[in-house]
Amino acid sequence: MKKSYTNGVEATLGIISGKWKPQLLCHLGNRPQRTCDLRQKLPTISQKVLTQQLRELEGDGIITRHISGDRAPFKVTYELTDLGRSLGEILVQMSLWGEHRASQVPDMEIVDGHGGFSRLLEN
Amino acid sequence: MKKSYTNGVEATLGIISGKWKPQLLCHLGNRPQRTCDLRQKLPTISQKVLTQQLRELEGDGIITRHISGDRAPFKVTYELTDLGRSLGEILVQMSLWGEHRASQVPDMEIVDGHGGFSRLLEN
DNA sequence: ATTGATGGTTACCAAAAGGTGCCTACTCCC
DNA sequence: GGGAGTAGGCACCTTTTGGTAACCATCAAT
């Protein structure tokens, strides 16, 4: 179904919002990852939701899905597209802004933030 | 209640996501606005949700609320804070990225986009 | 006295997003 | 033949988010 937005910000938000999408994009920003890698890095996500979020990102052209391995124990690998990489700059800025803001107020905390997007700067 | 995020992107998203927040921020980006101004510009938002979204933005330090007028027909004015203004750069980039993306694919459209955030560039 | 503008609240609903649990299917390994 | 690993589907439920409709209070104008 065709999605309508009233401005570009909403369009962008429609693509990157989702409970796990920022984290997925962060991990995929480093290198391509297999499904099981992602599950290890996001231990509390369910298989269903992981597949769902990845499918949405794929549908929006942010990542691609490769199946390698002729027979069963399939190796499914997800990887950023050029479009996905073009989001990097924005994500880094959002990350810095958010981290800075969280450091200012007591009612906002960033846990588990080992590196995060800031690391993407070191490319 | 204290909000936890795993990275800065989520923190930022937590502040700017909301069905009407991008539009509200866009209108407030130009100049302070009264409640009735905002209602005129967003004819389909309900009073409840308008108040709700504005209160959340206020709670996150993005806007301030001023009541002027000693007696009743109160004049309530909302205005970006410095923090809110510091979001501008990010919003403009998100807007440009989203507009560009929408122009590439047929299943994404931006309606009612007269100016939007791009106009904020002309400061 | 009633209507309208102003800005807001409350109780109740509906839709969307996410989560749980259980199932499939294949193959390798012991 | 019974796991374990791999990737995912499906039915169902809960939580979050947004929407509707009715209401309050105040003052000005008719």
mmCIF file of C-alpha atoms (C1' of nucleotides) in Angstrom:
data_model
loop_
_atom_site.group_PDB
_atom_site.id
_atom_site.type_symbol
_atom_site.label_atom_id
_atom_site.label_comp_id
_atom_site.label_asym_id
_atom_site.label_seq_id
_atom_site.Cartn_x
_atom_site.Cartn_y
_atom_site.Cartn_z
ATOM 1 C CA MET A 1 0.000 0.000 0.000
ATOM 2 C CA LYS A 2 1.174 3.474 -0.924
ATOM 3 C CA LYS A 3 2.296 5.581 1.994
ATOM 4 C CA SER A 4 1.538 9.283 2.208
ATOM 5 C CA TYR A 5 3.463 11.826 4.211
ATOM 6 C CA THR A 6 3.153 15.549 4.586
ATOM 7 C CA ASN A 7 6.877 16.190 4.596
ATOM 8 C CA GLY A 8 10.216 14.492 4.229
ATOM 9 C CA VAL A 9 10.790 14.138 7.945
ATOM 10 C CA GLU A 10 7.776 11.886 8.268
ATOM 11 C CA ALA A 11 8.941 9.858 5.308
ATOM 12 C CA THR A 12 12.327 9.337 6.917
ATOM 13 C CA LEU A 13 10.775 8.555 10.266
ATOM 14 C CA GLY A 14 8.518 6.021 8.611
ATOM 15 C CA ILE A 15 11.605 4.172 7.482
ATOM 16 C CA ILE A 16 13.835 4.313 10.538
ATOM 17 C CA SER A 17 11.301 4.122 13.327
ATOM 18 C CA GLY A 18 10.620 0.767 14.756
ATOM 19 C CA LYS A 19 11.581 -0.589 18.098
ATOM 20 C CA TRP A 20 14.688 -2.384 16.820
ATOM 21 C CA LYS A 21 15.544 -0.630 13.600
ATOM 22 C CA PRO A 22 18.117 1.793 14.968
ATOM 23 C CA GLN A 23 19.998 -1.046 16.584
ATOM 24 C CA LEU A 24 19.754 -3.190 13.474
ATOM 25 C CA LEU A 25 21.042 -0.350 11.340
ATOM 26 C CA CYS A 26 23.843 0.227 13.785
ATOM 27 C CA HIS A 27 25.013 -3.368 13.623
ATOM 28 C CA LEU A 28 24.605 -3.555 9.870
ATOM 29 C CA GLY A 29 26.514 -0.314 9.577
ATOM 30 C CA ASN A 30 29.688 -2.102 10.485
ATOM 31 C CA ARG A 31 29.461 -5.065 8.169
ATOM 32 C CA PRO A 32 26.941 -7.500 6.705
ATOM 33 C CA GLN A 33 25.453 -9.783 9.297
ATOM 34 C CA ARG A 34 23.725 -13.116 9.357
ATOM 35 C CA THR A 35 20.402 -13.614 11.084
ATOM 36 C CA CYS A 36 22.030 -15.517 13.928
ATOM 37 C CA ASP A 37 24.612 -12.762 14.409
ATOM 38 C CA LEU A 38 21.834 -10.245 14.809
ATOM 39 C CA ARG A 39 20.011 -12.466 17.247
ATOM 40 C CA GLN A 40 23.160 -12.729 19.328
ATOM 41 C CA LYS A 41 23.594 -8.996 19.379
ATOM 42 C CA LEU A 42 19.947 -8.381 20.200
ATOM 43 C CA PRO A 43 19.297 -11.228 22.606
ATOM 44 C CA THR A 44 15.820 -10.094 23.579
ATOM 45 C CA ILE A 45 14.299 -9.686 20.140
ATOM 46 C CA SER A 46 11.998 -12.452 19.026
ATOM 47 C CA GLN A 47 12.509 -14.240 15.754
ATOM 48 C CA LYS A 48 9.199 -12.977 14.477
ATOM 49 C CA VAL A 49 9.892 -9.355 15.146
ATOM 50 C CA LEU A 50 13.458 -9.609 13.874
ATOM 51 C CA THR A 51 12.266 -11.002 10.558
ATOM 52 C CA GLN A 52 9.526 -8.410 10.446
ATOM 53 C CA GLN A 53 11.780 -5.427 11.016
ATOM 54 C CA LEU A 54 14.342 -6.704 8.545
ATOM 55 C CA ARG A 55 11.643 -7.246 5.936
ATOM 56 C CA GLU A 56 10.427 -3.707 6.389
ATOM 57 C CA LEU A 57 13.917 -2.303 6.013
ATOM 58 C CA GLU A 58 14.358 -4.482 2.950
ATOM 59 C CA GLY A 59 11.048 -3.297 1.537
ATOM 60 C CA ASP A 60 12.179 0.281 1.995
ATOM 61 C CA GLY A 61 15.396 -0.386 0.143
ATOM 62 C CA ILE A 62 17.662 0.109 3.147
ATOM 63 C CA ILE A 63 19.071 -3.402 3.308
ATOM 64 C CA THR A 64 19.315 -6.439 1.056
ATOM 65 C CA ARG A 65 18.884 -10.082 1.897
ATOM 66 C CA HIS A 66 21.170 -12.709 0.418
ATOM 67 C CA ILE A 67 20.660 -16.418 0.747
ATOM 68 C CA SER A 68 23.837 -18.373 0.324
ATOM 69 C CA GLY A 69 24.279 -22.082 0.746
ATOM 70 C CA ASP A 70 22.680 -24.383 -1.778
ATOM 71 C CA ARG A 71 21.087 -26.755 0.724
ATOM 72 C CA ALA A 72 19.560 -26.298 4.082
ATOM 73 C CA PRO A 73 21.404 -24.732 6.970
ATOM 74 C CA PHE A 74 20.881 -21.622 4.899
ATOM 75 C CA LYS A 75 23.118 -18.662 5.381
ATOM 76 C CA VAL A 76 20.972 -15.561 5.179
ATOM 77 C CA THR A 77 22.962 -12.372 5.171
ATOM 78 C CA TYR A 78 21.659 -8.854 5.505
ATOM 79 C CA GLU A 79 23.622 -5.916 4.223
ATOM 80 C CA LEU A 80 23.125 -2.160 3.861
ATOM 81 C CA THR A 81 22.340 -0.885 0.394
ATOM 82 C CA ASP A 82 23.798 2.352 -0.931
ATOM 83 C CA LEU A 83 20.602 4.000 0.171
ATOM 84 C CA GLY A 84 21.052 2.515 3.610
ATOM 85 C CA ARG A 85 24.593 3.802 3.797
ATOM 86 C CA SER A 86 23.355 7.232 2.783
ATOM 87 C CA LEU A 87 21.372 7.285 6.017
ATOM 88 C CA GLY A 88 24.556 6.952 8.027
ATOM 89 C CA GLU A 89 25.301 10.635 8.264
ATOM 90 C CA ILE A 90 21.828 11.421 9.539
ATOM 91 C CA LEU A 91 21.913 8.587 12.040
ATOM 92 C CA VAL A 92 25.241 9.734 13.401
ATOM 93 C CA GLN A 93 23.893 13.229 13.892
ATOM 94 C CA MET A 94 20.748 11.951 15.537
ATOM 95 C CA SER A 95 22.893 9.804 17.763
ATOM 96 C CA LEU A 96 25.131 12.634 18.839
ATOM 97 C CA TRP A 97 22.179 14.906 19.465
ATOM 98 C CA GLY A 98 20.391 12.226 21.473
ATOM 99 C CA GLU A 99 23.460 11.337 23.511
ATOM 100 C CA HIS A 100 24.113 14.946 24.270
ATOM 101 C CA ARG A 101 20.543 15.498 25.324
ATOM 102 C CA ALA A 102 20.503 12.395 27.480
ATOM 103 C CA SER A 103 23.625 13.597 29.240
ATOM 104 C CA GLN A 104 21.855 16.823 30.177
ATOM 105 C CA VAL A 105 18.684 15.497 31.756
ATOM 106 C CA PRO A 106 18.338 12.920 34.523
ATOM 107 C CA ASP A 107 15.174 11.268 33.221
ATOM 108 C CA MET A 108 16.781 9.956 30.068
ATOM 109 C CA GLU A 109 19.462 7.308 30.085
ATOM 110 C CA ILE A 110 21.401 5.424 27.482
ATOM 111 C CA VAL A 111 22.297 1.940 28.553
ATOM 112 C CA ASP A 112 24.183 -0.690 26.661
ATOM 113 C CA GLY A 113 25.652 2.069 24.533
ATOM 114 C CA HIS A 114 29.024 0.529 23.763
ATOM 115 C CA GLY A 115 30.033 2.513 20.769
ATOM 116 C CA GLY A 116 26.734 2.755 19.018
ATOM 117 C CA PHE A 117 26.587 4.981 16.022
ATOM 118 C CA SER A 118 29.379 7.275 17.041
ATOM 119 C CA ARG A 119 31.678 4.470 16.011
ATOM 120 C CA LEU A 120 30.401 4.804 12.471
ATOM 121 C CA LEU A 121 32.258 8.078 12.351
ATOM 122 C CA GLU A 122 35.544 6.208 12.302
ATOM 123 C CA ASN A 123 35.250 5.070 8.731
ATOM 124 C CA MET B 1 8.991 7.826 34.311
ATOM 125 C CA LYS B 2 12.626 7.522 33.280
ATOM 126 C CA LYS B 3 13.182 6.487 29.701
ATOM 127 C CA SER B 4 15.957 4.137 28.673
ATOM 128 C CA TYR B 5 17.480 3.882 25.245
ATOM 129 C CA THR B 6 20.295 1.828 23.847
ATOM 130 C CA ASN B 7 21.701 4.608 21.712
ATOM 131 C CA GLY B 8 21.285 8.240 20.862
ATOM 132 C CA VAL B 9 19.232 7.607 17.766
ATOM 133 C CA GLU B 10 16.479 6.036 19.816
ATOM 134 C CA ALA B 11 16.601 8.910 22.250
ATOM 135 C CA THR B 12 16.150 11.389 19.424
ATOM 136 C CA LEU B 13 13.417 9.324 17.845
ATOM 137 C CA GLY B 14 11.651 9.153 21.180
ATOM 138 C CA ILE B 15 11.430 12.912 21.126
ATOM 139 C CA ILE B 16 10.501 13.644 17.530
ATOM 140 C CA SER B 17 8.291 10.694 16.702
ATOM 141 C CA GLY B 18 4.616 11.143 17.068
ATOM 142 C CA LYS B 19 1.998 11.423 14.411
ATOM 143 C CA TRP B 20 1.923 15.212 14.432
ATOM 144 C CA LYS B 21 5.237 16.236 15.934
ATOM 145 C CA PRO B 22 7.142 16.782 12.697
ATOM 146 C CA GLN B 23 4.428 19.066 11.436
ATOM 147 C CA LEU B 24 4.207 20.908 14.727
ATOM 148 C CA LEU B 25 7.946 21.401 14.787
ATOM 149 C CA CYS B 26 7.833 22.621 11.230
ATOM 150 C CA HIS B 27 5.256 25.276 11.980
ATOM 151 C CA LEU B 28 6.934 26.302 15.204
ATOM 152 C CA GLY B 29 10.209 26.501 13.369
ATOM 153 C CA ASN B 30 9.043 29.628 11.616
ATOM 154 C CA ARG B 31 7.742 31.550 14.569
ATOM 155 C CA PRO B 32 5.879 31.091 17.858
ATOM 156 C CA GLN B 33 2.307 30.021 17.362
ATOM 157 C CA ARG B 34 -0.864 30.092 19.351
ATOM 158 C CA THR B 35 -2.970 27.003 19.866
ATOM 159 C CA CYS B 36 -5.616 28.214 17.469
ATOM 160 C CA ASP B 37 -2.993 28.924 14.814
ATOM 161 C CA LEU B 38 -1.783 25.382 15.048
ATOM 162 C CA ARG B 39 -5.310 24.040 14.854
ATOM 163 C CA GLN B 40 -5.873 26.030 11.693
ATOM 164 C CA LYS B 41 -2.712 24.693 10.128
ATOM 165 C CA LEU B 42 -3.499 21.134 11.147
ATOM 166 C CA PRO B 43 -7.234 21.072 10.567
ATOM 167 C CA THR B 44 -7.647 17.367 11.189
ATOM 168 C CA ILE B 45 -5.899 17.081 14.528
ATOM 169 C CA SER B 46 -8.154 16.851 17.539
ATOM 170 C CA GLN B 47 -7.789 19.198 20.462
ATOM 171 C CA LYS B 48 -6.879 16.331 22.727
ATOM 172 C CA VAL B 49 -4.067 15.020 20.599
ATOM 173 C CA LEU B 50 -2.774 18.497 19.862
ATOM 174 C CA THR B 51 -2.491 19.256 23.562
ATOM 175 C CA GLN B 52 -0.973 15.868 24.154
ATOM 176 C CA GLN B 53 1.740 16.178 21.525
ATOM 177 C CA LEU B 54 2.569 19.713 22.592
ATOM 178 C CA ARG B 55 2.818 18.631 26.217
ATOM 179 C CA GLU B 56 5.207 15.864 25.280
ATOM 180 C CA LEU B 57 7.392 18.238 23.311
ATOM 181 C CA GLU B 58 7.281 20.630 26.237
ATOM 182 C CA GLY B 59 8.191 17.851 28.644
ATOM 183 C CA ASP B 60 11.167 17.006 26.469
ATOM 184 C CA GLY B 61 12.342 20.598 26.510
ATOM 185 C CA ILE B 62 11.757 21.230 22.814
ATOM 186 C CA ILE B 63 9.117 23.918 23.187
ATOM 187 C CA THR B 64 7.827 26.245 25.877
ATOM 188 C CA ARG B 65 4.302 27.259 26.667
ATOM 189 C CA HIS B 66 3.429 30.830 27.561
ATOM 190 C CA ILE B 67 0.082 31.985 28.812
ATOM 191 C CA SER B 68 -0.577 35.630 28.162
ATOM 192 C CA GLY B 69 -3.731 37.551 28.813
ATOM 193 C CA ASP B 70 -4.701 38.248 32.393
ATOM 194 C CA ARG B 71 -8.322 37.154 32.078
ATOM 195 C CA ALA B 72 -10.004 34.537 30.055
ATOM 196 C CA PRO B 73 -9.856 34.164 26.363
ATOM 197 C CA PHE B 74 -6.322 33.118 27.219
ATOM 198 C CA LYS B 75 -3.591 33.426 24.677
ATOM 199 C CA VAL B 76 -1.421 30.343 24.867
ATOM 200 C CA THR B 77 1.699 30.540 22.774
ATOM 201 C CA TYR B 78 4.107 27.763 21.995
ATOM 202 C CA GLU B 79 7.660 28.463 20.981
ATOM 203 C CA LEU B 80 10.802 26.506 20.233
ATOM 204 C CA THR B 81 13.447 26.455 22.923
ATOM 205 C CA ASP B 82 17.145 26.659 22.117
ATOM 206 C CA LEU B 83 17.181 22.905 22.323
ATOM 207 C CA GLY B 84 14.297 22.767 19.885
ATOM 208 C CA ARG B 85 16.105 25.030 17.501
ATOM 209 C CA SER B 86 19.175 22.833 17.753
ATOM 210 C CA LEU B 87 17.085 20.083 16.200
ATOM 211 C CA GLY B 88 16.540 22.155 13.092
ATOM 212 C CA GLU B 89 19.626 21.024 11.273
ATOM 213 C CA ILE B 90 18.788 17.381 11.773
ATOM 214 C CA LEU B 91 15.178 17.880 10.739
ATOM 215 C CA VAL B 92 16.208 19.626 7.557
ATOM 216 C CA GLN B 93 18.522 16.781 6.669
ATOM 217 C CA MET B 94 15.875 14.202 7.431
ATOM 218 C CA SER B 95 13.467 16.167 5.315
ATOM 219 C CA LEU B 96 15.793 16.364 2.337
ATOM 220 C CA TRP B 97 16.647 12.694 2.577
ATOM 221 C CA GLY B 98 12.985 11.741 2.827
ATOM 222 C CA GLU B 99 11.929 13.972 -0.044
ATOM 223 C CA HIS B 100 14.674 12.630 -2.215
ATOM 224 C CA ARG B 101 13.751 9.079 -1.389
ATOM 225 C CA ALA B 102 10.067 9.708 -2.024
ATOM 226 C CA SER B 103 10.910 11.125 -5.426
ATOM 227 C CA GLN B 104 12.673 7.898 -6.338
ATOM 228 C CA VAL B 105 10.016 5.348 -5.504
ATOM 229 C CA PRO B 106 6.398 5.296 -6.627
ATOM 230 C CA ASP B 107 4.917 3.888 -3.432
ATOM 231 C CA MET B 108 5.853 6.872 -1.312
ATOM 232 C CA GLU B 109 4.283 10.271 -1.788
ATOM 233 C CA ILE B 110 4.523 13.597 -0.073
ATOM 234 C CA VAL B 111 1.325 15.555 -0.182
ATOM 235 C CA ASP B 112 0.596 18.946 1.219
ATOM 236 C CA GLY B 113 4.314 19.630 1.227
ATOM 237 C CA HIS B 114 4.237 23.337 0.584
ATOM 238 C CA GLY B 115 7.594 24.355 1.828
ATOM 239 C CA GLY B 116 7.923 22.076 4.790
ATOM 240 C CA PHE B 117 11.273 21.965 6.432
ATOM 241 C CA SER B 118 13.320 22.883 3.432
ATOM 242 C CA ARG B 119 12.126 26.400 4.017
ATOM 243 C CA LEU B 120 13.913 26.397 7.328
ATOM 244 C CA LEU B 121 17.109 26.462 5.335
ATOM 245 C CA GLU B 122 16.376 30.040 4.363
ATOM 246 C CA ASN B 123 17.216 31.517 7.723
ATOM 247 C "C1'" DA C 1 -29.536 35.126 28.109
ATOM 248 C "C1'" DT C 2 -27.311 32.869 24.584
ATOM 249 C "C1'" DT C 3 -23.668 32.210 21.460
ATOM 250 C "C1'" DG C 4 -18.831 32.011 20.211
ATOM 251 C "C1'" DA C 5 -13.880 31.960 20.947
ATOM 252 C "C1'" DT C 6 -10.368 30.340 23.790
ATOM 253 C "C1'" DG C 7 -7.749 26.221 25.718
ATOM 254 C "C1'" DG C 8 -8.344 22.369 27.990
ATOM 255 C "C1'" DT C 9 -9.943 17.665 30.381
ATOM 256 C "C1'" DT C 10 -12.123 13.170 30.763
ATOM 257 C "C1'" DA C 11 -13.983 8.518 29.627
ATOM 258 C "C1'" DC C 12 -14.272 5.497 26.254
ATOM 259 C "C1'" DC C 13 -12.771 3.188 21.618
ATOM 260 C "C1'" DA C 14 -10.048 1.608 17.630
ATOM 261 C "C1'" DA C 15 -5.973 0.703 15.218
ATOM 262 C "C1'" DA C 16 -1.164 -0.207 15.098
ATOM 263 C "C1'" DA C 17 2.907 -2.135 16.891
ATOM 264 C "C1'" DG C 18 5.157 -5.414 19.229
ATOM 265 C "C1'" DG C 19 5.585 -10.018 21.964
ATOM 266 C "C1'" DT C 20 4.718 -15.273 22.976
ATOM 267 C "C1'" DG C 21 4.456 -19.778 21.838
ATOM 268 C "C1'" DC C 22 4.354 -23.264 18.894
ATOM 269 C "C1'" DC C 23 4.943 -25.143 14.428
ATOM 270 C "C1'" DT C 24 7.705 -26.254 9.742
ATOM 271 C "C1'" DA C 25 11.768 -27.805 7.039
ATOM 272 C "C1'" DC C 26 16.284 -29.067 6.087
ATOM 273 C "C1'" DT C 27 20.894 -30.949 7.233
ATOM 274 C "C1'" DC C 28 24.766 -32.232 9.789
ATOM 275 C "C1'" DC C 29 26.559 -34.889 13.662
ATOM 276 C "C1'" DC C 30 26.814 -38.362 17.147
ATOM 277 C "C1'" DG D 1 17.014 -41.997 15.280
ATOM 278 C "C1'" DG D 2 17.438 -38.014 18.313
ATOM 279 C "C1'" DG D 3 19.363 -33.613 18.942
ATOM 280 C "C1'" DA D 4 21.241 -29.012 17.526
ATOM 281 C "C1'" DG D 5 21.571 -25.206 14.297
ATOM 282 C "C1'" DT D 6 19.496 -22.505 10.734
ATOM 283 C "C1'" DA D 7 15.606 -19.343 9.057
ATOM 284 C "C1'" DG D 8 11.042 -18.423 9.305
ATOM 285 C "C1'" DG D 9 5.626 -18.781 9.432
ATOM 286 C "C1'" DC D 10 1.187 -18.516 11.997
ATOM 287 C "C1'" DA D 11 -2.406 -17.669 15.583
ATOM 288 C "C1'" DC D 12 -3.171 -15.244 19.305
ATOM 289 C "C1'" DC D 13 -2.594 -11.648 22.919
ATOM 290 C "C1'" DT D 14 -0.954 -7.123 25.090
ATOM 291 C "C1'" DT D 15 0.613 -2.518 24.922
ATOM 292 C "C1'" DT D 16 0.919 1.775 22.915
ATOM 293 C "C1'" DT D 17 -0.880 5.289 20.261
ATOM 294 C "C1'" DG D 18 -4.177 8.051 18.337
ATOM 295 C "C1'" DG D 19 -9.231 9.393 17.697
ATOM 296 C "C1'" DT D 20 -14.336 10.679 19.258
ATOM 297 C "C1'" DA D 21 -17.442 12.892 21.758
ATOM 298 C "C1'" DA D 22 -18.828 15.145 25.499
ATOM 299 C "C1'" DC D 23 -17.812 18.248 29.044
ATOM 300 C "C1'" DC D 24 -15.681 22.617 31.936
ATOM 301 C "C1'" DA D 25 -14.373 27.572 32.611
ATOM 302 C "C1'" DT D 26 -13.941 32.305 31.253
ATOM 303 C "C1'" DC D 27 -15.009 36.511 28.971
ATOM 304 C "C1'" DA D 28 -16.839 39.423 24.918
ATOM 305 C "C1'" DA D 29 -20.285 40.429 21.891
ATOM 306 C "C1'" DT D 30 -25.109 40.173 20.318
#
